[in-house]
CSV table of C-alpha atoms in Angstrom, one decimal:
chain,number,residue,atom,x,y,z
E,141,UNK,CA,14.3,40.5,-5.4
E,142,UNK,CA,11.4,40.6,-7.9
E,143,UNK,CA,8.6,38.1,-7.2
E,144,UNK,CA,8.2,35.4,-9.8
E,145,UNK,CA,5.0,35.1,-11.8
E,146,UNK,CA,2.1,34.4,-11.6
E,147,UNK,CA,0.5,36.9,-9.2
E,148,UNK,CA,-2.2,34.4,-8.1
E,149,UNK,CA,-3.3,30.8,-8.5
E,150,UNK,CA,-6.3,32.1,-10.5
E,151,UNK,CA,-3.9,33.7,-12.9
E,152,UNK,CA,-2.0,30.4,-13.1
E,153,UNK,CA,-5.2,28.5,-14.0
E,154,UNK,CA,-6.1,31.0,-16.8
E,155,UNK,CA,-2.7,30.6,-18.5
E,156,UNK,CA,-2.5,28.4,-21.6
E,157,UNK,CA,-0.5,25.1,-21.1
E,158,UNK,CA,2.4,26.5,-23.1
E,159,UNK,CA,2.7,29.5,-20.8
E,160,UNK,CA,2.6,27.3,-17.7
E,161,UNK,CA,5.3,25.1,-19.2
E,162,UNK,CA,7.4,28.2,-20.0
E,163,UNK,CA,7.2,29.3,-16.3
E,164,UNK,CA,8.0,25.8,-15.0
E,165,UNK,CA,11.0,25.1,-17.2
E,166,UNK,CA,12.4,28.6,-18.1
E,167,UNK,CA,11.6,30.9,-15.2
E,168,UNK,CA,11.2,28.8,-12.0
E,169,UNK,CA,14.0,26.7,-10.5
E,170,UNK,CA,12.3,23.7,-8.9
E,171,UNK,CA,15.5,22.7,-7.2
E,172,UNK,CA,15.4,26.0,-5.3
E,173,UNK,CA,11.6,25.5,-4.7
E,174,UNK,CA,10.7,28.6,-6.6
E,175,UNK,CA,6.9,29.2,-6.4
E,176,UNK,CA,6.4,25.9,-4.8
E,177,UNK,CA,3.1,27.4,-3.5
E,178,UNK,CA,1.6,26.9,-6.9
E,179,UNK,CA,2.1,23.1,-7.2
E,180,UNK,CA,1.2,22.7,-3.5
E,181,UNK,CA,-2.1,24.4,-4.2
E,182,UNK,CA,-2.7,22.1,-7.2
E,183,UNK,CA,-1.9,19.1,-5.0
E,184,UNK,CA,-4.4,20.2,-2.4
E,185,UNK,CA,-7.1,20.7,-5.0
E,186,UNK,CA,-6.3,17.3,-6.6
E,187,UNK,CA,-6.6,15.5,-3.2
E,188,UNK,CA,-9.9,17.4,-2.5
E,189,UNK,CA,-11.4,16.4,-5.8
E,190,UNK,CA,-10.3,12.8,-6.2
E,191,UNK,CA,-12.5,9.8,-5.4
E,192,UNK,CA,-9.4,7.8,-4.3
E,193,UNK,CA,-8.4,7.3,-0.7
E,194,UNK,CA,-5.3,9.5,-0.6
E,195,UNK,CA,-2.9,8.5,2.1
E,196,UNK,CA,-0.5,11.3,1.6
E,197,UNK,CA,0.6,13.7,-1.1
E,198,UNK,CA,3.8,15.6,-1.8
E,199,UNK,CA,5.4,17.9,-4.4
E,200,UNK,CA,8.4,16.2,-5.9
E,201,UNK,CA,11.0,17.4,-8.4
E,202,UNK,CA,11.6,15.4,-11.5
E,203,UNK,CA,15.2,14.9,-12.9
E,204,UNK,CA,14.8,17.8,-15.4
E,205,UNK,CA,13.6,20.2,-12.7
E,206,UNK,CA,9.9,19.7,-13.2
E,207,UNK,CA,7.5,19.9,-10.3
E,208,UNK,CA,5.4,16.7,-10.0
E,209,UNK,CA,2.4,16.0,-7.8
E,210,UNK,CA,3.0,12.7,-5.9
E,211,UNK,CA,-0.2,11.1,-4.7
E,212,UNK,CA,-0.1,7.9,-2.5
E,213,UNK,CA,-3.1,5.6,-2.3
E,214,UNK,CA,-3.7,2.2,-0.7
E,215,UNK,CA,-2.4,-0.7,-2.8
E,216,UNK,CA,-6.0,-1.8,-3.3
E,217,UNK,CA,-6.8,1.4,-5.2
E,218,UNK,CA,-3.6,1.8,-7.3
E,219,UNK,CA,-5.1,0.0,-10.4
E,220,UNK,CA,-8.0,2.6,-10.4
E,221,UNK,CA,-5.5,5.5,-10.8
E,222,UNK,CA,-4.0,6.8,-14.0
E,223,UNK,CA,-0.5,5.5,-14.9
E,224,UNK,CA,2.4,7.5,-13.4
E,225,UNK,CA,2.9,10.8,-15.3
E,226,UNK,CA,0.0,10.1,-17.7
E,227,UNK,CA,-2.3,12.7,-16.0
E,228,UNK,CA,-1.9,16.4,-15.9
E,229,UNK,CA,-3.8,18.3,-13.3
E,230,UNK,CA,-4.0,22.1,-13.3
E,231,UNK,CA,-0.6,22.4,-15.0
E,232,UNK,CA,1.4,19.6,-13.3
E,233,UNK,CA,1.9,16.0,-14.1
E,234,UNK,CA,0.7,13.5,-11.5
E,235,UNK,CA,2.6,10.5,-10.2
E,236,UNK,CA,0.2,8.1,-8.6
E,237,UNK,CA,1.7,5.4,-6.4
E,238,UNK,CA,0.6,3.0,-3.7
E,239,UNK,CA,1.6,3.7,-0.1
E,240,UNK,CA,3.9,1.1,1.3
E,241,UNK,CA,2.1,1.1,4.7
E,242,UNK,CA,-0.8,-0.7,2.9
E,243,UNK,CA,1.5,-3.7,2.4
E,244,UNK,CA,2.0,-4.2,6.2
E,245,UNK,CA,-1.6,-5.3,6.7
E,246,UNK,CA,-1.9,-3.1,9.7
E,247,UNK,CA,-5.1,-1.2,10.2
E,248,UNK,CA,-4.6,0.7,13.4
E,249,UNK,CA,-6.2,3.9,14.3
E,250,UNK,CA,-5.3,6.3,17.1
E,251,UNK,CA,-5.7,9.9,18.3
E,252,UNK,CA,-3.2,11.6,20.5
E,253,UNK,CA,-3.9,15.0,22.1
E,254,UNK,CA,-1.4,17.3,23.8
E,255,UNK,CA,1.3,14.7,24.4
E,256,UNK,CA,4.2,16.5,26.1
E,257,UNK,CA,7.5,16.0,24.3
E,258,UNK,CA,10.9,17.2,25.7
E,259,UNK,CA,13.2,17.9,22.8
E,260,UNK,CA,16.6,19.5,23.4
E,261,UNK,CA,15.2,21.2,26.5
E,262,UNK,CA,12.2,22.5,24.7
E,263,UNK,CA,8.7,21.5,25.9
E,264,UNK,CA,6.5,20.7,22.8
E,265,UNK,CA,3.0,19.4,22.5
E,266,UNK,CA,2.0,16.8,19.9
E,267,UNK,CA,-1.4,16.1,18.4
E,268,UNK,CA,-1.6,13.2,16.1
E,269,UNK,CA,-4.3,11.1,14.4
E,270,UNK,CA,-4.5,8.2,12.1
E,271,UNK,CA,-7.6,7.0,10.3
E,272,UNK,CA,-7.5,4.5,7.4
E,273,UNK,CA,-3.9,5.1,6.6
E,274,UNK,CA,-4.3,8.8,6.8
E,275,UNK,CA,-1.8,10.3,9.3
E,276,UNK,CA,-1.7,13.9,10.6
E,277,UNK,CA,0.9,15.2,13.0
E,278,UNK,CA,0.9,18.6,14.6
E,279,UNK,CA,3.6,19.9,17.0
E,280,UNK,CA,3.3,23.1,19.0
E,281,UNK,CA,5.9,25.0,21.0
E,282,UNK,CA,5.2,26.0,24.6
E,283,UNK,CA,3.6,29.3,23.3
E,284,UNK,CA,1.2,27.3,21.1
E,285,UNK,CA,2.9,28.2,17.9
E,286,UNK,CA,2.9,25.4,15.3
E,287,UNK,CA,6.2,24.0,14.2
E,288,UNK,CA,7.0,22.8,10.7
E,289,UNK,CA,6.4,19.0,10.6
E,290,UNK,CA,7.8,17.0,7.6
E,291,UNK,CA,8.1,13.4,6.5
E,292,UNK,CA,5.4,12.1,8.8
E,293,UNK,CA,4.7,8.5,8.1
E,294,UNK,CA,4.1,5.0,9.6
E,295,UNK,CA,6.9,3.2,11.4
E,296,UNK,CA,6.4,-0.3,12.6
E,297,UNK,CA,3.3,0.1,14.9
E,298,UNK,CA,4.0,3.7,15.5
E,299,UNK,CA,5.0,6.7,13.4
E,300,UNK,CA,7.8,9.1,12.6
E,301,UNK,CA,8.2,12.7,11.6
E,302,UNK,CA,10.9,15.4,11.3
E,303,UNK,CA,11.2,18.8,13.0
E,304,UNK,CA,13.7,21.2,11.4
E,305,UNK,CA,13.0,24.6,13.0
E,306,UNK,CA,13.9,24.1,16.7
E,307,UNK,CA,17.5,25.2,16.0
E,308,UNK,CA,19.0,26.7,12.8
E,309,UNK,CA,21.8,24.1,12.6
E,310,UNK,CA,19.9,21.0,13.8
E,311,UNK,CA,17.3,18.6,12.4
E,312,UNK,CA,15.5,16.0,14.5
E,313,UNK,CA,13.8,12.8,13.5
E,314,UNK,CA,11.2,11.6,15.9
E,315,UNK,CA,9.7,8.1,16.6
E,316,UNK,CA,6.6,7.4,18.7
E,317,UNK,CA,6.0,3.8,19.4
E,318,UNK,CA,3.2,2.3,21.5
E,319,UNK,CA,4.3,0.2,24.5
E,320,UNK,CA,2.6,-2.9,25.8
E,321,UNK,CA,1.0,-0.8,28.6
E,322,UNK,CA,-0.7,1.4,26.0
E,323,UNK,CA,1.6,4.4,26.5
E,324,UNK,CA,3.6,6.1,23.7
E,325,UNK,CA,7.4,6.1,23.9
E,326,UNK,CA,9.1,9.0,22.3
E,327,UNK,CA,12.6,8.8,20.9
E,328,UNK,CA,14.5,11.2,18.6
E,329,UNK,CA,17.8,11.6,16.8
E,330,UNK,CA,19.5,14.9,16.2
E,331,UNK,CA,21.3,15.6,13.0
E,332,UNK,CA,23.7,18.5,12.5
E,333,UNK,CA,22.9,20.4,9.3
E,334,UNK,CA,25.8,21.8,7.4
E,335,UNK,CA,24.9,25.1,5.8
């Protein structure tokens, strides 16, 4: 299979807007996640350059198959952001929205290091940290190899995340909740993936 253009992110930035739009709408298939590395790079650069407190970001797909940069900020900052889809950043439209966790009134910080999780007979190690609505979750297998973590977010007083690469036909949703004794309780649900 021939690689889809462009050859590099620098080449993408040098393209006129009309050429970028041609690639996005005529060459790439956003539903198949063609060249999703390009919008993810734009998202990372937007987050690094903004003055807003970014809670999380994602690359979404608009109804017509257009990649969008989704940027979540606390509710207190949403009025300082451009209206949804009014801003274009490095070739992609930006959808600013406030993060629902900012409605809960919770302001809890934590840091977990090398928490042992037993998932489907696999021993995994979790590192997680939350500061000012920013949540990062890392899961490593027993050999220290990072697993793909997706959909990490707040959940009541704890947090949730998904792991999809433990088994080719399974997906797992994990919840970690603090107990009254200060420990963290781990629960997970297994979903069978139809391929």
